[in-house]
DNA sequence: CACGACTAAAGGACTTGTCCTATAGTAGAT
DNA sequence: ATCTACTATAGGACAAGTCCTTTAGTCGTG
C-alpha cells in the first residue's frame, strides 16, 4: 500500500526525508508512515525498478538520495489507481474499548472515556477544518484532494456529533441507574 | 490490541474457533482477526498467565482447547479498559486512491471509482443497520454495544452521504471540463 | 463407504509496521 | 570551541498480521 502512495507522492522527484515531511503536513488524513519504513520501502521500490535514485548534495545537511519514478513505476501506480476502492481491515481500538467497557459496569468511567474521546475527536475535526479553510480548488489534483479531505471532515463531524449524543445518553442512563 | 479484545470476549470460557465466529458475527464492526493469529495470540496469552486452557471433547468435531481468563488476565484487561481512548493509525487506502486519482486527469475514472465506492459503503451501512434493527438494549453490556454500533452507523451514513455528494460534484465538474 | 462440509487446532513463510539507535553534515547560539 | 537543533540516511530487533498448508474428528448425502 505504502509503495503506491509513495509512487503517487513522487509525481516529482524527492528525497525520503521530504516525503516524510509531506506525510506530516498534508497526507496525514489518509495515511501515515514511519521514517524508517519510508526509507526501506523506497529502497525496495528501487530494487523492483519502480524508482531510480541519485545522491545529490543538499544545501542544509548531508547528501540527499533523491528518488524519481521510472516508467514501470508510473505504470504500476496507474494499475493500482484503477483497482476497485480498497477497504482497510476494520480496526477501531477505541470502539473496542467502548464496547467492552460494558464489562466494568461503571457508567462513571464510560462518561470519563467519552469525554476524553470527545476531546480527541474535536481535535481531529479542527485539524481537518484548518486544512479545509485555506483550500482553494484550482486544478484537477486540488479537486481530488478536496474530495478526500471532505470525506475526512464528514467522518469527523459525524463522530463528534455521535460522541455528544453518546455522552447525553450515558448521563441519562446514569440518572436512572445510579447504582451501576 | 487483539490480546485485550480477546480478553474482553472471554467473559466466559471459549475456544479459539468460537472466538473466530464471534468476530465474523458481531465484533466485525470494530475489529477482525485472522484465524491463525487468534490461535497464536491465545497461546501467547496463556504463556503470560492471562489465560488458562483445557482440552475438552467436542460434540461435533475434534477436541477443543477452551480458554478462560485468569485473575491476572482480568486485571490486565481492566487496566487496558481504563486507558485513554486509543486512536488507530490513519490508514485509509481508498481515500489515498481517491486523492491520487487526480494524477490520472480522468474524471470519468473518478466517477467510476466513486460509484464502486458507493456500493461498498452502502453495503457496510446496510450490514450495520441490519444488526441495529434487531437490537434491544436490556443490560449495561447491551448499552455499550449499542453505543459502539451507533458510532459505526453514524460513520457509515456520513460516508455514503459524502459519496453521493462527491459523485454529483464530479459529474458537474465533468460537464464544465469535458476535455479532462 | 466415499465425499464434501463443517469443526477444530496449529505451524511455516512472509510482509508490514514500530521503536530505537547509529552516523554524519550544517548552522546558529553561548 | 561546544552545544543544540535540524537535515539526512539507514540498520537491528521485534511485534503484528496475512496467506497457505497440514492434520484430524464428525456428520450427512448419494
GROMACS .gro file of C-alpha atoms (C1' of nucleotides) in nm:
model
  420
    1UNK     CA    1   0.000   0.000   0.000
    2UNK     CA    2   0.265   0.246   0.111
    3UNK     CA    3   0.453   0.173  -0.209
    4UNK     CA    4   0.172   0.311  -0.419
    5UNK     CA    5   0.121   0.613  -0.203
    6UNK     CA    6   0.489   0.693  -0.234
    7UNK     CA    7   0.464   0.646  -0.610
    8UNK     CA    8   0.179   0.893  -0.607
    9UNK     CA    9   0.363   1.148  -0.399
   10UNK     CA   10   0.663   1.117  -0.631
   11UNK     CA   11   0.495   1.298  -0.919
   12UNK     CA   12   0.813   1.499  -0.889
   13UNK     CA   13   1.146   1.365  -0.760
   14UNK     CA   14   1.202   1.392  -0.389
   15UNK     CA   15   1.409   1.254  -0.103
   16UNK     CA   16   1.285   1.020   0.166
   17UNK     CA   17   1.319   1.298   0.416
   18UNK     CA   18   1.100   1.532   0.215
   19UNK     CA   19   0.841   1.258   0.165
   20UNK     CA   20   0.824   1.208   0.538
   21UNK     CA   21   0.752   1.579   0.581
   22UNK     CA   22   0.471   1.552   0.330
   23UNK     CA   23   0.300   1.290   0.540
   24UNK     CA   24   0.333   1.507   0.846
   25UNK     CA   25   0.185   1.803   0.660
   26UNK     CA   26  -0.093   1.703   0.429
   27UNK     CA   27  -0.126   1.334   0.369
   28UNK     CA   28  -0.184   1.255   0.735
   29UNK     CA   29  -0.556   1.241   0.681
   30UNK     CA   30  -0.538   0.922   0.481
   31UNK     CA   31  -0.204   0.766   0.570
   32UNK     CA   32   0.096   0.796   0.794
   33UNK     CA   33   0.427   0.617   0.786
   34UNK     CA   34   0.732   0.573   1.000
   35UNK     CA   35   1.052   0.737   0.880
   36UNK     CA   36   1.234   0.408   0.894
   37UNK     CA   37   0.970   0.234   0.689
   38UNK     CA   38   0.971   0.503   0.423
   39UNK     CA   39   1.344   0.465   0.361
   40UNK     CA   40   1.321   0.088   0.346
   41UNK     CA   41   1.022   0.097   0.116
   42UNK     CA   42   1.191   0.339  -0.121
   43UNK     CA   43   1.497   0.113  -0.134
   44UNK     CA   44   1.279  -0.189  -0.210
   45UNK     CA   45   1.097   0.000  -0.482
   46UNK     CA   46   1.424   0.088  -0.645
   47UNK     CA   47   1.520  -0.280  -0.644
   48UNK     CA   48   1.192  -0.355  -0.821
   49UNK     CA   49   1.271  -0.096  -1.082
   50UNK     CA   50   0.986   0.137  -0.990
   51UNK     CA   51   1.219   0.415  -0.885
   52UNK     CA   52   1.569   0.529  -0.957
   53UNK     CA   53   1.770   0.739  -0.715
   54UNK     CA   54   2.060   0.976  -0.722
   55UNK     CA   55   2.269   1.120  -0.442
   56UNK     CA   56   2.252   1.496  -0.454
   57UNK     CA   57   2.428   1.749  -0.235
   58UNK     CA   58   2.194   1.934  -0.002
   59UNK     CA   59   2.223   2.295   0.099
   60UNK     CA   60   2.147   2.238   0.462
   61UNK     CA   61   2.272   1.895   0.557
   62UNK     CA   62   2.424   1.574   0.428
   63UNK     CA   63   2.364   1.445   0.076
   64UNK     CA   64   2.012   1.352  -0.018
   65UNK     CA   65   1.908   1.043  -0.205
   66UNK     CA   66   1.652   1.181  -0.447
   67UNK     CA   67   1.404   0.932  -0.591
   68UNK     CA   68   1.220   0.957  -0.921
   69UNK     CA   69   0.955   0.732  -1.073
   70UNK     CA   70   1.057   0.515  -1.365
   71UNK     CA   71   0.809   0.440  -1.644
   72UNK     CA   72   0.747   0.099  -1.483
   73UNK     CA   73   0.679   0.276  -1.157
   74UNK     CA   74   0.428   0.503  -1.322
   75UNK     CA   75   0.259   0.202  -1.483
   76UNK     CA   76   0.238   0.009  -1.156
   77UNK     CA   77   0.091   0.319  -0.995
   78UNK     CA   78  -0.178   0.350  -1.261
   79UNK     CA   79  -0.274  -0.014  -1.230
   80UNK     CA   80  -0.321   0.038  -0.858
   81UNK     CA   81  -0.521   0.355  -0.915
   82UNK     CA   82  -0.758   0.164  -1.141
   83UNK     CA   83  -0.827  -0.103  -0.882
   84UNK     CA   84  -1.158  -0.107  -0.700
   85UNK     CA   85  -1.167   0.103  -0.384
   86UNK     CA   86  -0.958  -0.080  -0.127
   87UNK     CA   87  -1.122  -0.105   0.214
   88UNK     CA   88  -0.893  -0.120   0.515
   89UNK     CA   89  -0.933  -0.400   0.769
   90UNK     CA   90  -1.173  -0.286   1.039
   91UNK     CA   91  -0.958  -0.191   1.333
   92UNK     CA   92  -1.104   0.065   1.572
   93UNK     CA   93  -0.937   0.023   1.910
   94UNK     CA   94  -1.137   0.291   2.087
   95UNK     CA   95  -1.463   0.141   1.969
   96UNK     CA   96  -1.345  -0.193   2.102
   97UNK     CA   97  -1.271  -0.026   2.434
   98UNK     CA   98  -1.612   0.134   2.444
   99UNK     CA   99  -1.784  -0.190   2.352
  100UNK     CA  100  -1.601  -0.385   2.620
  101UNK     CA  101  -1.637  -0.109   2.879
  102UNK     CA  102  -1.974  -0.269   2.945
  103UNK     CA  103  -1.792  -0.530   3.149
  104UNK     CA  104  -1.678  -0.272   3.403
  105UNK     CA  105  -2.038  -0.196   3.493
  106UNK     CA  106  -1.928   0.157   3.571
  107UNK     CA  107  -2.109   0.427   3.378
  108UNK     CA  108  -1.897   0.688   3.555
  109UNK     CA  109  -1.595   0.551   3.374
  110UNK     CA  110  -1.787   0.544   3.044
  111UNK     CA  111  -1.861   0.914   3.082
  112UNK     CA  112  -1.495   0.979   3.151
  113UNK     CA  113  -1.396   0.777   2.847
  114UNK     CA  114  -1.641   0.953   2.618
  115UNK     CA  115  -1.534   1.292   2.747
  116UNK     CA  116  -1.175   1.215   2.665
  117UNK     CA  117  -1.277   1.074   2.329
  118UNK     CA  118  -1.471   1.389   2.251
  119UNK     CA  119  -1.158   1.597   2.301
  120UNK     CA  120  -0.967   1.373   2.061
  121UNK     CA  121  -1.240   1.376   1.800
  122UNK     CA  122  -1.277   1.752   1.819
  123UNK     CA  123  -0.904   1.794   1.774
  124UNK     CA  124  -0.907   1.586   1.462
  125UNK     CA  125  -1.210   1.774   1.330
  126UNK     CA  126  -1.047   2.109   1.392
  127UNK     CA  127  -0.725   1.995   1.228
  128UNK     CA  128  -0.917   1.898   0.916
  129UNK     CA  129  -1.121   2.214   0.925
  130UNK     CA  130  -0.798   2.408   0.943
  131UNK     CA  131  -0.668   2.243   0.629
  132UNK     CA  132  -1.004   2.286   0.457
  133UNK     CA  133  -1.035   2.654   0.533
  134UNK     CA  134  -0.734   2.766   0.334
  135UNK     CA  135  -0.805   2.532   0.049
  136UNK     CA  136  -0.866   2.668  -0.295
  137UNK     CA  137  -0.955   2.428  -0.575
  138UNK     CA  138  -0.765   2.532  -0.886
  139UNK     CA  139  -0.658   2.210  -1.053
  140UNK     CA  140  -0.793   1.862  -1.101
  141UNK     CA  141  -0.545   1.748  -0.836
  142UNK     CA  142  -0.686   2.002  -0.591
  143UNK     CA  143  -1.032   1.879  -0.676
  144UNK     CA  144  -0.942   1.524  -0.572
  145UNK     CA  145  -0.757   1.642  -0.264
  146UNK     CA  146  -1.068   1.836  -0.173
  147UNK     CA  147  -1.293   1.531  -0.216
  148UNK     CA  148  -1.065   1.326   0.008
  149UNK     CA  149  -1.049   1.599   0.266
  150UNK     CA  150  -1.425   1.634   0.275
  151UNK     CA  151  -1.462   1.266   0.345
  152UNK     CA  152  -1.239   1.307   0.646
  153UNK     CA  153  -1.437   1.608   0.751
  154UNK     CA  154  -1.773   1.438   0.711
  155UNK     CA  155  -1.646   1.145   0.915
  156UNK     CA  156  -1.500   1.364   1.186
  157UNK     CA  157  -1.818   1.569   1.215
  158UNK     CA  158  -2.044   1.266   1.230
  159UNK     CA  159  -1.827   1.119   1.502
  160UNK     CA  160  -1.811   1.426   1.722
  161UNK     CA  161  -2.186   1.452   1.691
  162UNK     CA  162  -2.224   1.087   1.783
  163UNK     CA  163  -1.996   1.140   2.081
  164UNK     CA  164  -2.200   1.427   2.217
  165UNK     CA  165  -2.512   1.218   2.182
  166UNK     CA  166  -2.347   0.917   2.345
  167UNK     CA  167  -2.249   1.132   2.642
  168UNK     CA  168  -2.604   1.258   2.683
  169UNK     CA  169  -2.739   0.906   2.664
  170UNK     CA  170  -2.489   0.775   2.918
  171UNK     CA  171  -2.563   1.056   3.164
  172UNK     CA  172  -2.933   0.990   3.127
  173UNK     CA  173  -2.880   0.616   3.186
  174UNK     CA  174  -2.671   0.702   3.492
  175UNK     CA  175  -2.950   0.904   3.647
  176UNK     CA  176  -3.184   0.611   3.601
  177UNK     CA  177  -2.947   0.350   3.744
  178UNK     CA  178  -2.715   0.536   3.979
  179UNK     CA  179  -2.621   0.206   4.140
  180UNK     CA  180  -2.409   0.083   3.849
  181UNK     CA  181  -0.453  -0.484   2.092
  182UNK     CA  182  -0.603  -0.816   1.987
  183UNK     CA  183  -0.497  -0.959   2.321
  184UNK     CA  184  -0.726  -0.723   2.507
  185UNK     CA  185  -1.015  -0.774   2.274
  186UNK     CA  186  -0.983  -1.148   2.324
  187UNK     CA  187  -0.970  -1.092   2.700
  188UNK     CA  188  -1.290  -0.896   2.668
  189UNK     CA  189  -1.465  -1.157   2.459
  190UNK     CA  190  -1.361  -1.422   2.710
  191UNK     CA  191  -1.600  -1.303   2.979
  192UNK     CA  192  -1.696  -1.668   2.960
  193UNK     CA  193  -1.462  -1.952   2.857
  194UNK     CA  194  -1.448  -2.029   2.489
  195UNK     CA  195  -1.239  -2.197   2.224
  196UNK     CA  196  -1.034  -2.020   1.958
  197UNK     CA  197  -1.275  -2.148   1.700
  198UNK     CA  198  -1.575  -1.999   1.876
  199UNK     CA  199  -1.395  -1.668   1.921
  200UNK     CA  200  -1.327  -1.654   1.550
  201UNK     CA  201  -1.701  -1.699   1.487
  202UNK     CA  202  -1.771  -1.410   1.720
  203UNK     CA  203  -1.559  -1.181   1.509
  204UNK     CA  204  -1.739  -1.292   1.197
  205UNK     CA  205  -2.075  -1.227   1.361
  206UNK     CA  206  -2.081  -0.923   1.577
  207UNK     CA  207  -1.743  -0.781   1.655
  208UNK     CA  208  -1.661  -0.717   1.290
  209UNK     CA  209  -1.761  -0.356   1.325
  210UNK     CA  210  -1.464  -0.271   1.539
  211UNK     CA  211  -1.210  -0.545   1.477
  212UNK     CA  212  -1.136  -0.850   1.270
  213UNK     CA  213  -0.869  -1.112   1.305
  214UNK     CA  214  -0.723  -1.398   1.114
  215UNK     CA  215  -0.790  -1.750   1.244
  216UNK     CA  216  -0.420  -1.822   1.255
  217UNK     CA  217  -0.348  -1.508   1.450
  218UNK     CA  218  -0.619  -1.580   1.705
  219UNK     CA  219  -0.475  -1.921   1.792
  220UNK     CA  220  -0.125  -1.785   1.821
  221UNK     CA  221  -0.236  -1.492   2.033
  222UNK     CA  222  -0.430  -1.715   2.270
  223UNK     CA  223  -0.125  -1.939   2.311
  224UNK     CA  224   0.093  -1.638   2.388
  225UNK     CA  225  -0.158  -1.509   2.640
  226UNK     CA  226  -0.156  -1.840   2.819
  227UNK     CA  227   0.225  -1.820   2.841
  228UNK     CA  228   0.186  -1.478   3.001
  229UNK     CA  229  -0.054  -1.619   3.254
  230UNK     CA  230  -0.355  -1.421   3.135
  231UNK     CA  231  -0.543  -1.732   3.031
  232UNK     CA  232  -0.552  -2.097   3.117
  233UNK     CA  233  -0.677  -2.361   2.880
  234UNK     CA  234  -0.816  -2.709   2.892
  235UNK     CA  235  -0.874  -2.963   2.621
  236UNK     CA  236  -1.238  -3.059   2.615
  237UNK     CA  237  -1.417  -3.311   2.396
  238UNK     CA  238  -1.648  -3.153   2.144
  239UNK     CA  239  -1.981  -3.288   2.031
  240UNK     CA  240  -1.930  -3.213   1.667
  241UNK     CA  241  -1.560  -3.236   1.592
  242UNK     CA  242  -1.216  -3.281   1.741
  243UNK     CA  243  -1.128  -3.172   2.094
  244UNK     CA  244  -1.150  -2.804   2.173
  245UNK     CA  245  -0.895  -2.604   2.366
  246UNK     CA  246  -1.117  -2.391   2.585
  247UNK     CA  247  -0.962  -2.075   2.724
  248UNK     CA  248  -1.060  -1.892   3.040
  249UNK     CA  249  -0.935  -1.565   3.188
  250UNK     CA  250  -0.716  -1.585   3.496
  251UNK     CA  251  -0.736  -1.313   3.763
  252UNK     CA  252  -0.420  -1.159   3.614
  253UNK     CA  253  -0.588  -1.163   3.276
  254UNK     CA  254  -0.890  -0.984   3.415
  255UNK     CA  255  -0.665  -0.725   3.579
  256UNK     CA  256  -0.466  -0.662   3.261
  257UNK     CA  257  -0.795  -0.623   3.078
  258UNK     CA  258  -0.922  -0.363   3.324
  259UNK     CA  259  -0.602  -0.164   3.304
  260UNK     CA  260  -0.641  -0.152   2.928
  261UNK     CA  261  -1.008  -0.054   2.957
  262UNK     CA  262  -0.911   0.239   3.174
  263UNK     CA  263  -0.659   0.374   2.926
  264UNK     CA  264  -0.742   0.682   2.725
  265UNK     CA  265  -0.925   0.613   2.400
  266UNK     CA  266  -0.673   0.457   2.164
  267UNK     CA  267  -0.677   0.606   1.815
  268UNK     CA  268  -0.576   0.379   1.529
  269UNK     CA  269  -0.305   0.488   1.286
  270UNK     CA  270  -0.468   0.672   0.997
  271UNK     CA  271  -0.475   0.426   0.713
  272UNK     CA  272  -0.748   0.475   0.453
  273UNK     CA  273  -0.639   0.313   0.130
  274UNK     CA  274  -0.943   0.414  -0.071
  275UNK     CA  275  -0.904   0.775   0.033
  276UNK     CA  276  -0.542   0.758  -0.077
  277UNK     CA  277  -0.658   0.623  -0.412
  278UNK     CA  278  -0.912   0.899  -0.450
  279UNK     CA  279  -0.661   1.163  -0.353
  280UNK     CA  280  -0.404   1.037  -0.601
  281UNK     CA  281  -0.662   0.975  -0.874
  282UNK     CA  282  -0.606   1.342  -0.954
  283UNK     CA  283  -0.291   1.238  -1.134
  284UNK     CA  284  -0.485   1.041  -1.391
  285UNK     CA  285  -0.660   1.357  -1.507
  286UNK     CA  286  -0.958   1.142  -1.592
  287UNK     CA  287  -1.282   1.241  -1.423
  288UNK     CA  288  -1.456   0.954  -1.600
  289UNK     CA  289  -1.246   0.715  -1.393
  290UNK     CA  290  -1.317   0.914  -1.078
  291UNK     CA  291  -1.690   0.873  -1.136
  292UNK     CA  292  -1.638   0.501  -1.186
  293UNK     CA  293  -1.435   0.482  -0.868
  294UNK     CA  294  -1.689   0.672  -0.662
  295UNK     CA  295  -1.973   0.462  -0.800
  296UNK     CA  296  -1.799   0.146  -0.692
  297UNK     CA  297  -1.715   0.301  -0.358
  298UNK     CA  298  -2.078   0.395  -0.307
  299UNK     CA  299  -2.180   0.032  -0.347
  300UNK     CA  300  -1.924  -0.072  -0.086
  301UNK     CA  301  -2.025   0.199   0.158
  302UNK     CA  302  -2.393   0.120   0.120
  303UNK     CA  303  -2.325  -0.245   0.186
  304UNK     CA  304  -2.148  -0.166   0.507
  305UNK     CA  305  -2.423   0.072   0.610
  306UNK     CA  306  -2.691  -0.186   0.543
  307UNK     CA  307  -2.497  -0.451   0.732
  308UNK     CA  308  -2.481  -0.225   1.037
  309UNK     CA  309  -2.844  -0.126   1.001
  310UNK     CA  310  -2.930  -0.494   0.994
  311UNK     CA  311  -2.754  -0.554   1.323
  312UNK     CA  312  -2.904  -0.239   1.472
  313UNK     CA  313  -3.262  -0.321   1.377
  314UNK     CA  314  -3.292  -0.633   1.590
  315UNK     CA  315  -3.107  -0.482   1.880
  316UNK     CA  316  -3.273  -0.450   2.214
  317UNK     CA  317  -3.090  -0.279   2.499
  318UNK     CA  318  -3.151  -0.477   2.816
  319UNK     CA  319  -2.822  -0.476   3.002
  320UNK     CA  320  -2.534  -0.241   3.058
  321UNK     CA  321  -2.335  -0.456   2.814
  322UNK     CA  322  -2.604  -0.408   2.550
  323UNK     CA  323  -2.595  -0.037   2.617
  324UNK     CA  324  -2.225  -0.021   2.536
  325UNK     CA  325  -2.262  -0.246   2.234
  326UNK     CA  326  -2.535  -0.012   2.114
  327UNK     CA  327  -2.313   0.294   2.158
  328UNK     CA  328  -2.037   0.130   1.958
  329UNK     CA  329  -2.277   0.020   1.689
  330UNK     CA  330  -2.422   0.367   1.655
  331UNK     CA  331  -2.077   0.510   1.600
  332UNK     CA  332  -2.031   0.271   1.313
  333UNK     CA  333  -2.370   0.365   1.182
  334UNK     CA  334  -2.312   0.738   1.207
  335UNK     CA  335  -1.982   0.696   1.026
  336UNK     CA  336  -2.130   0.479   0.754
  337UNK     CA  337  -2.418   0.719   0.697
  338UNK     CA  338  -2.195   1.025   0.680
  339UNK     CA  339  -1.974   0.850   0.430
  340UNK     CA  340  -2.248   0.732   0.197
  341UNK     CA  341  -2.388   1.084   0.203
  342UNK     CA  342  -2.043   1.225   0.128
  343UNK     CA  343  -2.006   0.978  -0.157
  344UNK     CA  344  -2.333   1.081  -0.321
  345UNK     CA  345  -2.228   1.442  -0.294
  346UNK     CA  346  -1.884   1.368  -0.433
  347UNK     CA  347  -2.040   1.196  -0.732
  348UNK     CA  348  -2.263   1.495  -0.801
  349UNK     CA  349  -1.969   1.732  -0.776
  350UNK     CA  350  -1.756   1.522  -1.006
  351UNK     CA  351  -2.028   1.495  -1.269
  352UNK     CA  352  -2.078   1.869  -1.252
  353UNK     CA  353  -1.703   1.929  -1.290
  354UNK     CA  354  -1.704   1.690  -1.585
  355UNK     CA  355  -1.970   1.888  -1.767
  356UNK     CA  356  -1.763   2.201  -1.722
  357UNK     CA  357  -1.436   2.046  -1.837
  358UNK     CA  358  -1.532   1.759  -2.064
  359UNK     CA  359  -1.180   1.757  -2.207
  360UNK     CA  360  -1.018   1.610  -1.897
  361DC     C1'  361  -1.831  -4.621   0.212
  362DA     C1'  362  -1.664  -4.230  -0.040
  363DC     C1'  363  -1.719  -3.747  -0.046
  364DG     C1'  364  -1.788  -3.283   0.087
  365DA     C1'  365  -1.886  -2.958   0.453
  366DC     C1'  366  -1.803  -2.825   0.888
  367DT     C1'  367  -1.549  -2.831   1.334
  368DA     C1'  368  -1.100  -2.766   1.545
  369DA     C1'  369  -0.607  -2.655   1.613
  370DA     C1'  370  -0.157  -2.514   1.471
  371DG     C1'  371   0.282  -2.418   1.216
  372DG     C1'  372   0.581  -2.212   0.805
  373DA     C1'  373   0.692  -1.834   0.549
  374DC     C1'  374   0.642  -1.389   0.460
  375DT     C1'  375   0.504  -0.880   0.471
  376DT     C1'  376   0.423  -0.473   0.714
  377DG     C1'  377   0.499  -0.166   1.062
  378DT     C1'  378   0.725   0.022   1.506
  379DC     C1'  379   1.087   0.160   1.815
  380DC     C1'  380   1.531   0.259   1.886
  381DT     C1'  381   1.991   0.351   1.776
  382DA     C1'  382   2.398   0.493   1.491
  383DT     C1'  383   2.618   0.803   1.182
  384DA     C1'  384   2.717   1.237   0.994
  385DG     C1'  385   2.683   1.711   0.781
  386DT     C1'  386   2.517   2.212   0.869
  387DA     C1'  387   2.403   2.627   1.115
  388DG     C1'  388   2.305   2.925   1.481
  389DA     C1'  389   2.355   3.034   1.981
  390DT     C1'  390   2.653   3.073   2.411
  391DA     C1'  391   3.501   2.590   2.084
  392DT     C1'  392   3.096   2.346   2.212
  393DC     C1'  393   2.622   2.255   2.233
  394DT     C1'  394   2.179   2.203   2.035
  395DA     C1'  395   1.868   2.157   1.667
  396DC     C1'  396   1.778   2.029   1.229
  397DT     C1'  397   1.877   1.775   0.797
  398DA     C1'  398   1.953   1.321   0.615
  399DT     C1'  399   2.004   0.805   0.572
  400DA     C1'  400   2.000   0.352   0.737
  401DG     C1'  401   2.007  -0.084   1.011
  402DG     C1'  402   1.880  -0.418   1.420
  403DA     C1'  403   1.528  -0.620   1.668
  404DC     C1'  404   1.088  -0.715   1.725
  405DA     C1'  405   0.563  -0.715   1.706
  406DA     C1'  406   0.161  -0.770   1.435
  407DG     C1'  407  -0.079  -0.953   1.070
  408DT     C1'  408  -0.167  -1.246   0.631
  409DC     C1'  409  -0.177  -1.644   0.344
  410DC     C1'  410  -0.137  -2.104   0.292
  411DT     C1'  411  -0.099  -2.572   0.429
  412DT     C1'  412  -0.138  -2.977   0.739
  413DT     C1'  413  -0.379  -3.276   1.044
  414DA     C1'  414  -0.781  -3.483   1.217
  415DG     C1'  415  -1.258  -3.573   1.403
  416DT     C1'  416  -1.782  -3.559   1.286
  417DC     C1'  417  -2.189  -3.578   1.020
  418DG     C1'  418  -2.499  -3.600   0.648
  419DT     C1'  419  -2.570  -3.727   0.140
  420DG     C1'  420  -2.552  -4.019  -0.254
   0.00000   0.00000   0.00000
